[in-house]
Each structure stands twice: as C-alpha cells, then as structure tokens.
PDB file of C-alpha atoms in Angstrom:
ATOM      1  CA  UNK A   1       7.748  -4.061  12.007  1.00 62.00           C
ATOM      2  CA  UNK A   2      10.707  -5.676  10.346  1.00 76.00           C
ATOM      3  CA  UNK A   3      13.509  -5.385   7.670  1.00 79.00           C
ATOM      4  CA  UNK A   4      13.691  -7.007   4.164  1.00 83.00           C
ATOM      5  CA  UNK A   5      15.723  -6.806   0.865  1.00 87.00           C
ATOM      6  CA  UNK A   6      14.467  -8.057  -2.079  1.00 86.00           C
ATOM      7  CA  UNK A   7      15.935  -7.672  -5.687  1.00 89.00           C
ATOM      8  CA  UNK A   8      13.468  -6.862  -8.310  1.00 84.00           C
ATOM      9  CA  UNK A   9      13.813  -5.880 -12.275  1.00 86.00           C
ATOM     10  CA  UNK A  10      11.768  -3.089 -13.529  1.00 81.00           C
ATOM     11  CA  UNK A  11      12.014  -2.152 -17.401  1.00 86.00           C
ATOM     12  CA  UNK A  12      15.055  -4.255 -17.431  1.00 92.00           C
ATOM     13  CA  UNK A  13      17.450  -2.744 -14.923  1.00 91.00           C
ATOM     14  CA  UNK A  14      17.776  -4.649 -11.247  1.00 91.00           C
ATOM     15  CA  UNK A  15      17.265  -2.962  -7.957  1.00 84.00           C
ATOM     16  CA  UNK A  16      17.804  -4.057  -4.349  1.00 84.00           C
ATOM     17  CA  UNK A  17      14.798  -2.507  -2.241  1.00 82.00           C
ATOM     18  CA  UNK A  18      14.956  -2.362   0.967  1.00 76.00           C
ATOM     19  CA  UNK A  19      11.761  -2.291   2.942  1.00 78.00           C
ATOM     20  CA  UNK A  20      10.740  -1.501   6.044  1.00 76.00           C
ATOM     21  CA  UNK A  21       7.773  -2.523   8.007  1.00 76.00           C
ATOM     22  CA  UNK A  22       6.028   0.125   9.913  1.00 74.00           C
ATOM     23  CA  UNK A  23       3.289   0.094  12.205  1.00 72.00           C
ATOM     24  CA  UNK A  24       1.254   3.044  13.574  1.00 74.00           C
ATOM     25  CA  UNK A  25       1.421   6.599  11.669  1.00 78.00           C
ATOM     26  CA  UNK A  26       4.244   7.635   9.731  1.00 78.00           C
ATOM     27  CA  UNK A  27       6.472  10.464  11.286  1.00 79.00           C
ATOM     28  CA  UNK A  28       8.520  13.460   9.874  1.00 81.00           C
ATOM     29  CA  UNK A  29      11.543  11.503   9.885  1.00 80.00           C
ATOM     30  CA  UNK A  30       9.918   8.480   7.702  1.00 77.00           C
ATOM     31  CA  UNK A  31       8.365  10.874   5.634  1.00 78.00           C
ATOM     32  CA  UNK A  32      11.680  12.592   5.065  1.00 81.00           C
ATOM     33  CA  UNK A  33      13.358   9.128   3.988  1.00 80.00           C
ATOM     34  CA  UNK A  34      10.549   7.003   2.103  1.00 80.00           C
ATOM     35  CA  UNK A  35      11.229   7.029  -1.602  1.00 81.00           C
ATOM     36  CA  UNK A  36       7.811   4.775  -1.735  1.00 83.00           C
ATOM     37  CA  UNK A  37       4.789   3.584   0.461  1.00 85.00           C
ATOM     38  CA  UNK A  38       2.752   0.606   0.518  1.00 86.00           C
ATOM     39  CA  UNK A  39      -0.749   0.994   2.176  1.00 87.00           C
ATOM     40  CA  UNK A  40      -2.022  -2.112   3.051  1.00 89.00           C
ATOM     41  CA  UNK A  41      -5.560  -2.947   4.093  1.00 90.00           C
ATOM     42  CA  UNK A  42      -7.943  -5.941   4.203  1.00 90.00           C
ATOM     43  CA  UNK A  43     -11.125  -5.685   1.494  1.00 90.00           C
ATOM     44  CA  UNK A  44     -13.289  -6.883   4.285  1.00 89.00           C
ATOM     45  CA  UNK A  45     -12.939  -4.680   6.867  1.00 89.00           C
ATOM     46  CA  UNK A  46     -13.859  -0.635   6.923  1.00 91.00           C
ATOM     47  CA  UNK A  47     -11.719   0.093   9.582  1.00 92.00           C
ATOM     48  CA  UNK A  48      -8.674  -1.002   7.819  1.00 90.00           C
ATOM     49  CA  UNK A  49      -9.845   1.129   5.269  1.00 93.00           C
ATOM     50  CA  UNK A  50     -10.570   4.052   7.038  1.00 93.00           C
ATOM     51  CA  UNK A  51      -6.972   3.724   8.935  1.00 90.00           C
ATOM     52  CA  UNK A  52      -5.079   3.675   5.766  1.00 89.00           C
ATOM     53  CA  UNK A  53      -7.246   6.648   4.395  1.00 89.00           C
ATOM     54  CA  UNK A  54      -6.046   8.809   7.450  1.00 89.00           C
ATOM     55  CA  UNK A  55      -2.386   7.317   7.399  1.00 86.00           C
ATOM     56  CA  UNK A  56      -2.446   8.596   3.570  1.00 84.00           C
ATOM     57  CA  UNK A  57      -3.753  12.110   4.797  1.00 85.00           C
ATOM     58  CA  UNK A  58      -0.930  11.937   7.102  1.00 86.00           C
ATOM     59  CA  UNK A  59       2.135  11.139   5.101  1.00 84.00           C
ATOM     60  CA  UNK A  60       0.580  14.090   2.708  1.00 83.00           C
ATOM     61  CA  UNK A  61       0.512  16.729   5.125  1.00 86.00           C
ATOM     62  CA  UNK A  62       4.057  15.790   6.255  1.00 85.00           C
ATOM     63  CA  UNK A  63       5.729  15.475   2.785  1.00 81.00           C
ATOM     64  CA  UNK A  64       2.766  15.663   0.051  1.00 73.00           C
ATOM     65  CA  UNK A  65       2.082  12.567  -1.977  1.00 67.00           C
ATOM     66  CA  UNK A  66       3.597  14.234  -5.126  1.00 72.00           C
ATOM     67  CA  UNK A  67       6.910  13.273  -5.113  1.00 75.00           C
ATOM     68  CA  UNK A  68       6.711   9.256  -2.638  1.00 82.00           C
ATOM     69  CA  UNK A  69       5.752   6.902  -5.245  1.00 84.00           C
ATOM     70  CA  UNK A  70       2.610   5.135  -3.818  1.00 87.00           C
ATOM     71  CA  UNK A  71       0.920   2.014  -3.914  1.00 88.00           C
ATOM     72  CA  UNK A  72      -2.504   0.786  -2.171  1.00 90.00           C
ATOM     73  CA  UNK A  73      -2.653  -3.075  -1.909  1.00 91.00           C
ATOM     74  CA  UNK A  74      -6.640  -4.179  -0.860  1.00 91.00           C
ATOM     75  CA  UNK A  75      -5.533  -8.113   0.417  1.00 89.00           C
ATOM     76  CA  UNK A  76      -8.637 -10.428  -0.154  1.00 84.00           C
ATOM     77  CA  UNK A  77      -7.655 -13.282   1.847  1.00 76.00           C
ATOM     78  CA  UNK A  78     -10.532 -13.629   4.358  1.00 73.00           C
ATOM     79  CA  UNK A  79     -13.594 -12.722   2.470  1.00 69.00           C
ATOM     80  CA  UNK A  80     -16.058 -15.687   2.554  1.00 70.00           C
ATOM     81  CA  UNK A  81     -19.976 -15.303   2.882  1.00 74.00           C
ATOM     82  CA  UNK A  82     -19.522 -15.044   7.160  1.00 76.00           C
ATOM     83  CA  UNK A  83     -16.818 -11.613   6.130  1.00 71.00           C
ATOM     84  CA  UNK A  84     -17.915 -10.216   3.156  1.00 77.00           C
ATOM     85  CA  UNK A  85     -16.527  -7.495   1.087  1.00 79.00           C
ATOM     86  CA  UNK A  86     -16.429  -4.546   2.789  1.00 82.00           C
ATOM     87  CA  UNK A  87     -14.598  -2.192   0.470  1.00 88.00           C
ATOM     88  CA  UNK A  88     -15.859  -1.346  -2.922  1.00 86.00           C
ATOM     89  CA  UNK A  89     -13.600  -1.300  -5.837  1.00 84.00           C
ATOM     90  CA  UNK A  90     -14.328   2.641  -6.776  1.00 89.00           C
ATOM     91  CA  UNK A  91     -13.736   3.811  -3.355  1.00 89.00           C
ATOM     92  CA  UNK A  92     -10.151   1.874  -3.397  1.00 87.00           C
ATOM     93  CA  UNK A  93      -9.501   3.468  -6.327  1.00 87.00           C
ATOM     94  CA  UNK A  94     -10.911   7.032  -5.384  1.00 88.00           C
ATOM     95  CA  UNK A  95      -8.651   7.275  -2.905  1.00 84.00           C
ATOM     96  CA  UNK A  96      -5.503   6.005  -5.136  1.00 82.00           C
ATOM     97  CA  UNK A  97      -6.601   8.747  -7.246  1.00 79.00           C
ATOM     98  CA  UNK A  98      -6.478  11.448  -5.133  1.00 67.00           C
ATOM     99  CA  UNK A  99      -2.342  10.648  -5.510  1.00 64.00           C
ATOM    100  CA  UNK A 100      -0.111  11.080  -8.153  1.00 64.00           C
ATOM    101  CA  UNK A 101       1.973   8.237  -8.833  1.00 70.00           C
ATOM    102  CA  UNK A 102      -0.029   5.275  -6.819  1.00 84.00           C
ATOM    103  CA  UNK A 103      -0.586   2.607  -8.016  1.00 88.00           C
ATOM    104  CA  UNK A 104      -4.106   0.062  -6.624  1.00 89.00           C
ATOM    105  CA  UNK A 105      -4.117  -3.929  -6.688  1.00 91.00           C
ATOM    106  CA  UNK A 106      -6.188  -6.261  -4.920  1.00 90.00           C
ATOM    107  CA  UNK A 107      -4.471  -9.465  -3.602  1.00 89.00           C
ATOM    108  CA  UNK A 108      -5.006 -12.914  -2.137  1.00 84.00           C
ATOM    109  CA  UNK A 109      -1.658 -14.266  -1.051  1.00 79.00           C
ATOM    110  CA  UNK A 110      -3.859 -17.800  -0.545  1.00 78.00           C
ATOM    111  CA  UNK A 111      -4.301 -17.961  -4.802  1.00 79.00           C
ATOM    112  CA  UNK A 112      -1.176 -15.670  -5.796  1.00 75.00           C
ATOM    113  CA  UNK A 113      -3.316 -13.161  -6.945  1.00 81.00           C
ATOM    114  CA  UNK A 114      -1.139 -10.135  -7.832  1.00 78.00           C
ATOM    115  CA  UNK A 115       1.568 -11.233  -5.302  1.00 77.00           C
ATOM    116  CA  UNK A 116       4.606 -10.750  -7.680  1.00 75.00           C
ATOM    117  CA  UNK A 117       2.820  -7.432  -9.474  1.00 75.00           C
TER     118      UNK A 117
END
C-alpha cells in the first residue's frame, strides 16, 4: 500500500486526487470513504481475475457500486506465448457492466498503452 497525489484535468477543471493503495479486501470504513475504485488485475492470470471479481462483490455488498465511481484496469504487461492471455475481453467487460459508472481499459505500462487514459 502507499499514498499518492496527482493533479489531473477532466472537462477542463483541475483536481488533486489523492490515492491510496490498498491491498487485501476493502472494509466498511474504506467503503464509507472511497469516492472511486480502481480494480486492477493482470490479463494473464485467472486468479487475478477471479480476486478482483470477489473484491467487486465485496465493496457492493458494503456500499453498492451505484454511487463509487469505478474503473477495471486489465494490465497486459507479461503476456508472451510462455503466459498467454488468460482473460477474455467480454468477460472484462461483463463484469464492468454489472456496475454503473465503471469504466474498463486494458494497459501495458511497457508501450504506454492507456497509461494516461
């Protein structure tokens, strides 16, 4: 876990996020706090998957997904033909869906693929 502040613009008006790291399942109190999550999980593994799928199911039963704004990053770094994709597209999505208000990107922080978005 850690602590970060980054500025960003969004439709032209600047705001200083501050983020917070967490590991392991989200808890009343976070849920009580967290204006937005970021689910993060690695295309090429089905555990990672799976984990973030039950963390989701979590934070929803503790708050609902409603009114967090949500976003599921799929990171794309490692897949090769020895760790191939493990995580289809749709199912990413499916589960993104099953939100209001999330957002899905796939990224590769090796070619800068959606690192900025």
């Amino acid at each position: 876990g850690g602590q970060f502040k980054r500025e960003v613009t969004v439709d032209g008006q600047s705001h200083l996020l501050l983020i917070r790291e967490e590991a392991g399942a989200p808890d009343a109190q976070f849920a009580s706090w967290a204006d937005a999550v970021i689910f993060v999980f690695s295309l090429e593994s089905e555990s990672s998957f799976e984990e973030v799928t039950q963390l989701h199911a979590l934070l929803s039963d503790l708050r609902g997904t409603s009114d967090v704004a949500l976003a599921l990053v799929g990171t794309q770094d490692k897949i090769s033909s020895s760790s191939p994709r493990a995580v289809e597209d749709a199912r990413a999505r499916a589960l993104c869906g099953d939100a209001r208000r999330c957002l899905y990107y796939e990224t590769c922080a090796t070619y800068g693929l959606n690192v900025d978005r």
